[in-house]
């Protein structure tokens, strides 16, 4: 083992401080539950809705003795807000060992010629900017402590051209490209950065939204039929994310993994 690798800090999952952006529901909340099951006791949740966030934090604290879950409200699409959120989490829990960015926009798939030109900037920025801002906010602490793990949740649309997701796919591709490039930059400081790129995820708000509209429902019903191993559920994403953040994945960085049940490959 070379000296540089020997200096890298990789804490056990149970000893890690975790920040989860989008942790108040869906995949993010399931990730928080799985971290508690793995013994983690310091978990920060970030979201826009204060009532929902406080309820989620109460739920996480109720899962095991000694767990402290802190909710901070903020819109991390604003870099100043991302910095403030990180400062509050640091003050309450300590510096992040693990950052999970699991945010979604309110937009649903639509063909490009049916997309209002004025919607395009928000479709790109609401999806891609938050993870970038949060990575920038936590990176100085991770570099200083010589270690950290970041997982950005994107989607298969980053890899597979999907009708109706021309703009959303561009935003997802931006997240994946950013993730891989940051992984190459941050590895010298012991920081690992990976992406998870699911397709459909049952039992989430995003799933309900796309299935409520005729065009996107038809699109994703076809995708679901291709998922011979089953359509992913939040727990499938959560287990993969826990692994990618664990010491068992200490050699894995710069990857984009698609838990999609066989909908696509690549």
PDB file of C-alpha atoms in Angstrom:
ATOM      1  CA  UNK A   1       0.000   0.000   0.000  1.00  0.00           C
ATOM      2  CA  UNK A   2       1.476   3.368  -0.956  1.00  0.00           C
ATOM      3  CA  UNK A   3       1.758   6.175   1.560  1.00  0.00           C
ATOM      4  CA  UNK A   4      -0.935   8.315  -0.085  1.00  0.00           C
ATOM      5  CA  UNK A   5      -3.492   5.518   0.137  1.00  0.00           C
ATOM      6  CA  UNK A   6      -2.504   4.727   3.750  1.00  0.00           C
ATOM      7  CA  UNK A   7      -3.344   8.304   4.792  1.00  0.00           C
ATOM      8  CA  UNK A   8      -6.902   8.162   3.441  1.00  0.00           C
ATOM      9  CA  UNK A   9      -9.605   8.159   6.120  1.00  0.00           C
ATOM     10  CA  UNK A  10     -12.429   5.658   5.580  1.00  0.00           C
ATOM     11  CA  UNK A  11     -14.614   5.513   8.704  1.00  0.00           C
ATOM     12  CA  UNK A  12     -16.964   2.629   9.394  1.00  0.00           C
ATOM     13  CA  UNK A  13     -20.542   3.300   8.326  1.00  0.00           C
ATOM     14  CA  UNK A  14     -21.692   3.312  11.957  1.00  0.00           C
ATOM     15  CA  UNK A  15     -19.117   5.992  12.813  1.00  0.00           C
ATOM     16  CA  UNK A  16     -19.927   8.305   9.894  1.00  0.00           C
ATOM     17  CA  UNK A  17     -21.776  11.599   9.826  1.00  0.00           C
ATOM     18  CA  UNK A  18     -24.237  11.604   6.924  1.00  0.00           C
ATOM     19  CA  UNK A  19     -25.949  14.473   5.101  1.00  0.00           C
ATOM     20  CA  UNK A  20     -28.889  13.535   2.837  1.00  0.00           C
ATOM     21  CA  UNK A  21     -30.251  16.200   0.499  1.00  0.00           C
ATOM     22  CA  UNK A  22     -33.788  15.218  -0.449  1.00  0.00           C
ATOM     23  CA  UNK A  23     -33.879  13.070   2.661  1.00  0.00           C
ATOM     24  CA  UNK A  24     -37.443  13.889   3.693  1.00  0.00           C
ATOM     25  CA  UNK A  25     -39.172  11.328   1.466  1.00  0.00           C
ATOM     26  CA  UNK A  26     -38.820   8.661  -1.205  1.00  0.00           C
ATOM     27  CA  UNK A  27     -35.349   7.302  -1.834  1.00  0.00           C
ATOM     28  CA  UNK A  28     -33.632   9.824   0.442  1.00  0.00           C
ATOM     29  CA  UNK A  29     -35.734   8.891   3.476  1.00  0.00           C
ATOM     30  CA  UNK A  30     -35.233   5.176   2.801  1.00  0.00           C
ATOM     31  CA  UNK A  31     -31.472   5.808   2.647  1.00  0.00           C
ATOM     32  CA  UNK A  32     -31.681   7.450   6.076  1.00  0.00           C
ATOM     33  CA  UNK A  33     -33.538   4.422   7.456  1.00  0.00           C
ATOM     34  CA  UNK A  34     -30.916   2.055   6.083  1.00  0.00           C
ATOM     35  CA  UNK A  35     -28.104   4.109   7.585  1.00  0.00           C
ATOM     36  CA  UNK A  36     -29.803   3.782  10.984  1.00  0.00           C
ATOM     37  CA  UNK A  37     -30.046   0.023  10.432  1.00  0.00           C
ATOM     38  CA  UNK A  38     -26.288   0.041   9.735  1.00  0.00           C
ATOM     39  CA  UNK A  39     -25.627   1.739  13.072  1.00  0.00           C
ATOM     40  CA  UNK A  40     -25.171   5.343  11.930  1.00  0.00           C
ATOM     41  CA  UNK A  41     -26.179   7.855  14.610  1.00  0.00           C
ATOM     42  CA  UNK A  42     -25.623  11.291  13.052  1.00  0.00           C
ATOM     43  CA  UNK A  43     -27.884  11.951  10.058  1.00  0.00           C
ATOM     44  CA  UNK A  44     -28.713  15.352   8.581  1.00  0.00           C
ATOM     45  CA  UNK A  45     -31.751  15.770   6.338  1.00  0.00           C
ATOM     46  CA  UNK A  46     -32.193  18.632   3.875  1.00  0.00           C
ATOM     47  CA  UNK A  47     -35.376  19.649   2.080  1.00  0.00           C
ATOM     48  CA  UNK A  48     -37.563  22.623   1.265  1.00  0.00           C
ATOM     49  CA  UNK A  49     -40.681  21.757   3.270  1.00  0.00           C
ATOM     50  CA  UNK A  50     -40.081  22.391   6.972  1.00  0.00           C
ATOM     51  CA  UNK A  51     -43.127  20.485   8.259  1.00  0.00           C
ATOM     52  CA  UNK A  52     -42.307  17.426   6.181  1.00  0.00           C
ATOM     53  CA  UNK A  53     -38.639  17.647   7.139  1.00  0.00           C
ATOM     54  CA  UNK A  54     -39.219  17.866  10.887  1.00  0.00           C
ATOM     55  CA  UNK A  55     -41.590  14.898  10.664  1.00  0.00           C
ATOM     56  CA  UNK A  56     -38.942  12.901   8.779  1.00  0.00           C
ATOM     57  CA  UNK A  57     -36.260  13.778  11.345  1.00  0.00           C
ATOM     58  CA  UNK A  58     -38.571  12.721  14.195  1.00  0.00           C
ATOM     59  CA  UNK A  59     -39.166   9.430  12.397  1.00  0.00           C
ATOM     60  CA  UNK A  60     -35.440   8.749  11.960  1.00  0.00           C
ATOM     61  CA  UNK A  61     -34.743   9.552  15.640  1.00  0.00           C
ATOM     62  CA  UNK A  62     -37.459   7.074  16.639  1.00  0.00           C
ATOM     63  CA  UNK A  63     -35.815   4.147  14.855  1.00  0.00           C
ATOM     64  CA  UNK A  64     -33.009   3.431  17.329  1.00  0.00           C
ATOM     65  CA  UNK A  65     -31.647   4.696  20.654  1.00  0.00           C
ATOM     66  CA  UNK A  66     -28.927   7.335  20.398  1.00  0.00           C
ATOM     67  CA  UNK A  67     -29.756   8.417  16.839  1.00  0.00           C
ATOM     68  CA  UNK A  68     -29.623  12.163  16.257  1.00  0.00           C
ATOM     69  CA  UNK A  69     -31.282  13.396  13.076  1.00  0.00           C
ATOM     70  CA  UNK A  70     -31.219  17.103  12.295  1.00  0.00           C
ATOM     71  CA  UNK A  71     -33.404  18.689   9.623  1.00  0.00           C
ATOM     72  CA  UNK A  72     -32.344  21.905   7.885  1.00  0.00           C
ATOM     73  CA  UNK A  73     -34.671  23.633   5.430  1.00  0.00           C
ATOM     74  CA  UNK A  74     -33.185  25.183   2.323  1.00  0.00           C
ATOM     75  CA  UNK A  75     -33.160  25.403  -1.468  1.00  0.00           C
ATOM     76  CA  UNK A  76     -29.713  24.154  -2.425  1.00  0.00           C
ATOM     77  CA  UNK A  77     -30.171  25.273  -6.027  1.00  0.00           C
ATOM     78  CA  UNK A  78     -28.896  28.562  -4.565  1.00  0.00           C
ATOM     79  CA  UNK A  79     -25.170  28.257  -3.783  1.00  0.00           C
ATOM     80  CA  UNK A  80     -25.500  30.584  -0.793  1.00  0.00           C
ATOM     81  CA  UNK A  81     -28.280  28.376   0.598  1.00  0.00           C
ATOM     82  CA  UNK A  82     -26.170  25.262   0.055  1.00  0.00           C
ATOM     83  CA  UNK A  83     -23.410  26.899   2.062  1.00  0.00           C
ATOM     84  CA  UNK A  84     -25.778  27.931   4.868  1.00  0.00           C
ATOM     85  CA  UNK A  85     -27.326  24.455   5.032  1.00  0.00           C
ATOM     86  CA  UNK A  86     -23.870  22.884   5.265  1.00  0.00           C
ATOM     87  CA  UNK A  87     -22.839  25.309   8.014  1.00  0.00           C
ATOM     88  CA  UNK A  88     -25.939  24.436  10.067  1.00  0.00           C
ATOM     89  CA  UNK A  89     -25.448  20.700   9.634  1.00  0.00           C
ATOM     90  CA  UNK A  90     -21.784  20.992  10.562  1.00  0.00           C
ATOM     91  CA  UNK A  91     -22.649  22.964  13.696  1.00  0.00           C
ATOM     92  CA  UNK A  92     -25.245  20.405  14.775  1.00  0.00           C
ATOM     93  CA  UNK A  93     -23.684  17.114  13.709  1.00  0.00           C
ATOM     94  CA  UNK A  94     -20.063  17.685  12.700  1.00  0.00           C
ATOM     95  CA  UNK A  95     -18.450  17.639   9.273  1.00  0.00           C
ATOM     96  CA  UNK A  96     -19.862  15.252   6.684  1.00  0.00           C
ATOM     97  CA  UNK A  97     -18.189  11.923   6.053  1.00  0.00           C
ATOM     98  CA  UNK A  98     -20.937  11.052   3.562  1.00  0.00           C
ATOM     99  CA  UNK A  99     -23.088  13.226   1.298  1.00  0.00           C
ATOM    100  CA  UNK A 100     -26.105  11.878  -0.590  1.00  0.00           C
ATOM    101  CA  UNK A 101     -27.783  14.108  -3.169  1.00  0.00           C
ATOM    102  CA  UNK A 102     -31.223  12.630  -3.920  1.00  0.00           C
ATOM    103  CA  UNK A 103     -33.269  15.492  -5.320  1.00  0.00           C
ATOM    104  CA  UNK A 104     -35.896  15.562  -8.043  1.00  0.00           C
ATOM    105  CA  UNK A 105     -37.537  18.333 -10.016  1.00  0.00           C
ATOM    106  CA  UNK A 106     -41.278  18.741 -10.493  1.00  0.00           C
ATOM    107  CA  UNK A 107     -41.074  18.302 -14.287  1.00  0.00           C
ATOM    108  CA  UNK A 108     -42.394  15.197 -16.040  1.00  0.00           C
ATOM    109  CA  UNK A 109     -41.321  13.813 -19.431  1.00  0.00           C
ATOM    110  CA  UNK A 110     -42.579  15.569 -22.547  1.00  0.00           C
ATOM    111  CA  UNK A 111     -41.445  15.698 -26.145  1.00  0.00           C
ATOM    112  CA  UNK A 112     -39.059  18.539 -26.887  1.00  0.00           C
ATOM    113  CA  UNK A 113     -41.397  20.239 -29.359  1.00  0.00           C
ATOM    114  CA  UNK A 114     -44.072  20.279 -26.636  1.00  0.00           C
ATOM    115  CA  UNK A 115     -41.713  21.815 -24.086  1.00  0.00           C
ATOM    116  CA  UNK A 116     -42.183  25.529 -23.457  1.00  0.00           C
ATOM    117  CA  UNK A 117     -38.903  27.365 -24.166  1.00  0.00           C
ATOM    118  CA  UNK A 118     -39.239  29.167 -20.854  1.00  0.00           C
ATOM    119  CA  UNK A 119     -39.267  25.846 -18.964  1.00  0.00           C
ATOM    120  CA  UNK A 120     -35.883  24.693 -20.280  1.00  0.00           C
ATOM    121  CA  UNK A 121     -33.612  26.663 -17.904  1.00  0.00           C
ATOM    122  CA  UNK A 122     -35.544  25.510 -14.825  1.00  0.00           C
ATOM    123  CA  UNK A 123     -35.608  21.888 -16.034  1.00  0.00           C
ATOM    124  CA  UNK A 124     -31.838  21.944 -16.293  1.00  0.00           C
ATOM    125  CA  UNK A 125     -31.043  23.924 -13.167  1.00  0.00           C
ATOM    126  CA  UNK A 126     -33.596  22.418 -10.756  1.00  0.00           C
ATOM    127  CA  UNK A 127     -32.195  18.976 -11.442  1.00  0.00           C
ATOM    128  CA  UNK A 128     -28.469  19.525 -11.863  1.00  0.00           C
ATOM    129  CA  UNK A 129     -27.503  22.558  -9.821  1.00  0.00           C
ATOM    130  CA  UNK A 130     -28.368  21.335  -6.312  1.00  0.00           C
ATOM    131  CA  UNK A 131     -25.963  18.364  -6.289  1.00  0.00           C
ATOM    132  CA  UNK A 132     -23.175  20.533  -7.711  1.00  0.00           C
ATOM    133  CA  UNK A 133     -23.701  23.227  -5.072  1.00  0.00           C
ATOM    134  CA  UNK A 134     -23.783  20.734  -2.203  1.00  0.00           C
ATOM    135  CA  UNK A 135     -20.649  18.955  -3.404  1.00  0.00           C
ATOM    136  CA  UNK A 136     -18.877  22.306  -3.495  1.00  0.00           C
ATOM    137  CA  UNK A 137     -20.098  23.136   0.007  1.00  0.00           C
ATOM    138  CA  UNK A 138     -18.923  19.908   1.683  1.00  0.00           C
ATOM    139  CA  UNK A 139     -15.753  19.302  -0.312  1.00  0.00           C
ATOM    140  CA  UNK A 140     -13.437  21.548   1.774  1.00  0.00           C
ATOM    141  CA  UNK A 141     -14.264  19.589   4.944  1.00  0.00           C
ATOM    142  CA  UNK A 142     -13.813  16.241   3.214  1.00  0.00           C
ATOM    143  CA  UNK A 143     -10.465  17.311   1.765  1.00  0.00           C
ATOM    144  CA  UNK A 144      -9.301  18.551   5.173  1.00  0.00           C
ATOM    145  CA  UNK A 145     -10.169  15.267   6.871  1.00  0.00           C
ATOM    146  CA  UNK A 146      -8.607  13.238   4.039  1.00  0.00           C
ATOM    147  CA  UNK A 147     -11.693  11.262   3.166  1.00  0.00           C
ATOM    148  CA  UNK A 148     -15.345  11.213   2.264  1.00  0.00           C
ATOM    149  CA  UNK A 149     -17.955   9.560   0.086  1.00  0.00           C
ATOM    150  CA  UNK A 150     -20.480  11.296  -2.151  1.00  0.00           C
ATOM    151  CA  UNK A 151     -23.325   9.676  -4.091  1.00  0.00           C
ATOM    152  CA  UNK A 152     -25.376  11.689  -6.564  1.00  0.00           C
ATOM    153  CA  UNK A 153     -28.706  10.204  -7.667  1.00  0.00           C
ATOM    154  CA  UNK A 154     -29.420  10.876 -11.352  1.00  0.00           C
ATOM    155  CA  UNK A 155     -31.298   8.592 -13.763  1.00  0.00           C
ATOM    156  CA  UNK A 156     -30.859   6.208 -16.668  1.00  0.00           C
ATOM    157  CA  UNK A 157     -31.830   9.079 -18.962  1.00  0.00           C
ATOM    158  CA  UNK A 158     -28.220  10.239 -18.510  1.00  0.00           C
ATOM    159  CA  UNK A 159     -27.067   7.168 -20.438  1.00  0.00           C
ATOM    160  CA  UNK A 160     -29.966   6.032 -22.621  1.00  0.00           C
ATOM    161  CA  UNK A 161     -31.730   8.383 -25.086  1.00  0.00           C
ATOM    162  CA  UNK A 162     -35.355   8.358 -23.970  1.00  0.00           C
ATOM    163  CA  UNK A 163     -38.190  10.078 -25.891  1.00  0.00           C
ATOM    164  CA  UNK A 164     -39.696  12.759 -23.707  1.00  0.00           C
ATOM    165  CA  UNK A 165     -36.536  13.255 -21.679  1.00  0.00           C
ATOM    166  CA  UNK A 166     -34.370  15.333 -23.984  1.00  0.00           C
ATOM    167  CA  UNK A 167     -33.969  18.172 -21.476  1.00  0.00           C
ATOM    168  CA  UNK A 168     -34.273  16.094 -18.298  1.00  0.00           C
ATOM    169  CA  UNK A 169     -31.778  13.646 -19.801  1.00  0.00           C
ATOM    170  CA  UNK A 170     -29.384  16.512 -20.462  1.00  0.00           C
ATOM    171  CA  UNK A 171     -29.636  17.522 -16.800  1.00  0.00           C
ATOM    172  CA  UNK A 172     -29.037  13.935 -15.660  1.00  0.00           C
ATOM    173  CA  UNK A 173     -26.070  13.610 -18.001  1.00  0.00           C
ATOM    174  CA  UNK A 174     -24.667  16.790 -16.480  1.00  0.00           C
ATOM    175  CA  UNK A 175     -24.867  15.205 -13.007  1.00  0.00           C
ATOM    176  CA  UNK A 176     -23.126  12.040 -14.175  1.00  0.00           C
ATOM    177  CA  UNK A 177     -20.388  13.905 -16.050  1.00  0.00           C
ATOM    178  CA  UNK A 178     -19.850  16.186 -13.052  1.00  0.00           C
ATOM    179  CA  UNK A 179     -19.702  13.146 -10.743  1.00  0.00           C
ATOM    180  CA  UNK A 180     -17.056  11.381 -12.809  1.00  0.00           C
ATOM    181  CA  UNK A 181     -14.914  14.473 -13.219  1.00  0.00           C
ATOM    182  CA  UNK A 182     -15.109  15.377  -9.535  1.00  0.00           C
ATOM    183  CA  UNK A 183     -14.120  11.804  -8.708  1.00  0.00           C
ATOM    184  CA  UNK A 184     -10.917  12.242 -10.701  1.00  0.00           C
ATOM    185  CA  UNK A 185     -10.173  15.563  -9.018  1.00  0.00           C
ATOM    186  CA  UNK A 186     -11.002  14.526  -5.463  1.00  0.00           C
ATOM    187  CA  UNK A 187      -9.405  11.068  -5.337  1.00  0.00           C
ATOM    188  CA  UNK A 188      -6.023  12.521  -4.309  1.00  0.00           C
ATOM    189  CA  UNK A 189      -7.739  13.757  -1.128  1.00  0.00           C
ATOM    190  CA  UNK A 190      -9.424  10.431  -0.410  1.00  0.00           C
ATOM    191  CA  UNK A 191     -12.884  11.577  -1.509  1.00  0.00           C
ATOM    192  CA  UNK A 192     -14.906   9.052  -3.524  1.00  0.00           C
ATOM    193  CA  UNK A 193     -17.724  10.266  -5.791  1.00  0.00           C
ATOM    194  CA  UNK A 194     -20.206   7.971  -7.526  1.00  0.00           C
ATOM    195  CA  UNK A 195     -23.612   8.242  -9.193  1.00  0.00           C
ATOM    196  CA  UNK A 196     -26.651   5.989  -9.066  1.00  0.00           C
ATOM    197  CA  UNK A 197     -28.792   6.095 -12.211  1.00  0.00           C
ATOM    198  CA  UNK A 198     -32.127   4.306 -11.770  1.00  0.00           C
ATOM    199  CA  UNK A 199     -35.006   4.265 -14.202  1.00  0.00           C
ATOM    200  CA  UNK A 200     -38.420   3.782 -12.607  1.00  0.00           C
ATOM    201  CA  UNK A 201     -38.622   3.694  -8.804  1.00  0.00           C
ATOM    202  CA  UNK A 202     -41.901   2.481  -7.367  1.00  0.00           C
ATOM    203  CA  UNK A 203     -43.435   4.065  -4.262  1.00  0.00           C
ATOM    204  CA  UNK A 204     -42.008   7.525  -4.843  1.00  0.00           C
ATOM    205  CA  UNK A 205     -43.561  10.872  -5.638  1.00  0.00           C
ATOM    206  CA  UNK A 206     -41.742  10.973  -8.965  1.00  0.00           C
ATOM    207  CA  UNK A 207     -43.248   7.600  -9.944  1.00  0.00           C
ATOM    208  CA  UNK A 208     -46.738   8.842  -9.078  1.00  0.00           C
ATOM    209  CA  UNK A 209     -46.231  12.006 -11.133  1.00  0.00           C
ATOM    210  CA  UNK A 210     -45.077  10.276 -14.297  1.00  0.00           C
ATOM    211  CA  UNK A 211     -47.786   7.646 -14.056  1.00  0.00           C
ATOM    212  CA  UNK A 212     -50.483  10.311 -13.682  1.00  0.00           C
ATOM    213  CA  UNK A 213     -49.853  11.772 -17.148  1.00  0.00           C
ATOM    214  CA  UNK A 214     -50.884   9.790 -20.251  1.00  0.00           C
ATOM    215  CA  UNK A 215     -47.716  10.385 -22.308  1.00  0.00           C
ATOM    216  CA  UNK A 216     -45.205   9.581 -19.574  1.00  0.00           C
ATOM    217  CA  UNK A 217     -47.331   6.713 -18.225  1.00  0.00           C
ATOM    218  CA  UNK A 218     -47.296   5.026 -21.645  1.00  0.00           C
ATOM    219  CA  UNK A 219     -43.537   5.558 -21.890  1.00  0.00           C
ATOM    220  CA  UNK A 220     -42.749   4.089 -18.484  1.00  0.00           C
ATOM    221  CA  UNK A 221     -45.251   1.258 -18.634  1.00  0.00           C
ATOM    222  CA  UNK A 222     -43.250   0.048 -21.621  1.00  0.00           C
ATOM    223  CA  UNK A 223     -40.039   0.440 -19.605  1.00  0.00           C
ATOM    224  CA  UNK A 224     -41.543  -1.512 -16.706  1.00  0.00           C
ATOM    225  CA  UNK A 225     -42.275  -4.448 -18.999  1.00  0.00           C
ATOM    226  CA  UNK A 226     -38.584  -4.538 -19.886  1.00  0.00           C
ATOM    227  CA  UNK A 227     -37.590  -4.792 -16.212  1.00  0.00           C
ATOM    228  CA  UNK A 228     -37.416  -8.581 -16.132  1.00  0.00           C
ATOM    229  CA  UNK A 229     -35.755  -8.471 -12.700  1.00  0.00           C
ATOM    230  CA  UNK A 230     -38.471  -6.197 -11.359  1.00  0.00           C
ATOM    231  CA  UNK A 231     -38.961  -2.440 -11.169  1.00  0.00           C
ATOM    232  CA  UNK A 232     -36.691  -0.873  -8.563  1.00  0.00           C
ATOM    233  CA  UNK A 233     -38.047   0.196  -5.187  1.00  0.00           C
ATOM    234  CA  UNK A 234     -36.532   2.750  -2.773  1.00  0.00           C
ATOM    235  CA  UNK A 235     -34.895   0.025  -0.698  1.00  0.00           C
ATOM    236  CA  UNK A 236     -32.995  -1.217  -3.779  1.00  0.00           C
ATOM    237  CA  UNK A 237     -31.481   2.219  -4.260  1.00  0.00           C
ATOM    238  CA  UNK A 238     -30.813   2.621  -0.550  1.00  0.00           C
ATOM    239  CA  UNK A 239     -28.905  -0.645  -0.216  1.00  0.00           C
ATOM    240  CA  UNK A 240     -26.727   0.228  -3.204  1.00  0.00           C
ATOM    241  CA  UNK A 241     -26.030   3.714  -1.858  1.00  0.00           C
ATOM    242  CA  UNK A 242     -25.101   2.353   1.585  1.00  0.00           C
ATOM    243  CA  UNK A 243     -22.628  -0.004  -0.075  1.00  0.00           C
ATOM    244  CA  UNK A 244     -21.053   2.726  -2.209  1.00  0.00           C
ATOM    245  CA  UNK A 245     -20.490   4.814   0.931  1.00  0.00           C
ATOM    246  CA  UNK A 246     -19.088   1.950   2.986  1.00  0.00           C
ATOM    247  CA  UNK A 247     -15.472   0.857   3.540  1.00  0.00           C
ATOM    248  CA  UNK A 248     -16.269  -2.195   1.389  1.00  0.00           C
ATOM    249  CA  UNK A 249     -16.444   0.187  -1.610  1.00  0.00           C
ATOM    250  CA  UNK A 250     -13.274   2.096  -0.696  1.00  0.00           C
ATOM    251  CA  UNK A 251     -11.738   1.407  -4.135  1.00  0.00           C
ATOM    252  CA  UNK A 252     -14.819   2.477  -6.126  1.00  0.00           C
ATOM    253  CA  UNK A 253     -15.074   5.998  -7.496  1.00  0.00           C
ATOM    254  CA  UNK A 254     -16.209   7.729 -10.665  1.00  0.00           C
ATOM    255  CA  UNK A 255     -18.869   5.122 -11.475  1.00  0.00           C
ATOM    256  CA  UNK A 256     -22.508   5.451 -12.537  1.00  0.00           C
ATOM    257  CA  UNK A 257     -24.473   2.356 -11.526  1.00  0.00           C
ATOM    258  CA  UNK A 258     -27.963   1.644 -12.899  1.00  0.00           C
ATOM    259  CA  UNK A 259     -30.236  -0.438 -10.616  1.00  0.00           C
ATOM    260  CA  UNK A 260     -33.013  -0.706 -13.200  1.00  0.00           C
ATOM    261  CA  UNK A 261     -34.084  -4.359 -13.190  1.00  0.00           C
ATOM    262  CA  UNK A 262     -32.842  -4.898 -16.740  1.00  0.00           C
ATOM    263  CA  UNK A 263     -34.584  -1.994 -18.472  1.00  0.00           C
ATOM    264  CA  UNK A 264     -31.274  -1.027 -20.056  1.00  0.00           C
ATOM    265  CA  UNK A 265     -27.599  -1.921 -19.949  1.00  0.00           C
ATOM    266  CA  UNK A 266     -24.564   0.310 -20.051  1.00  0.00           C
TER     267      UNK A 266
END
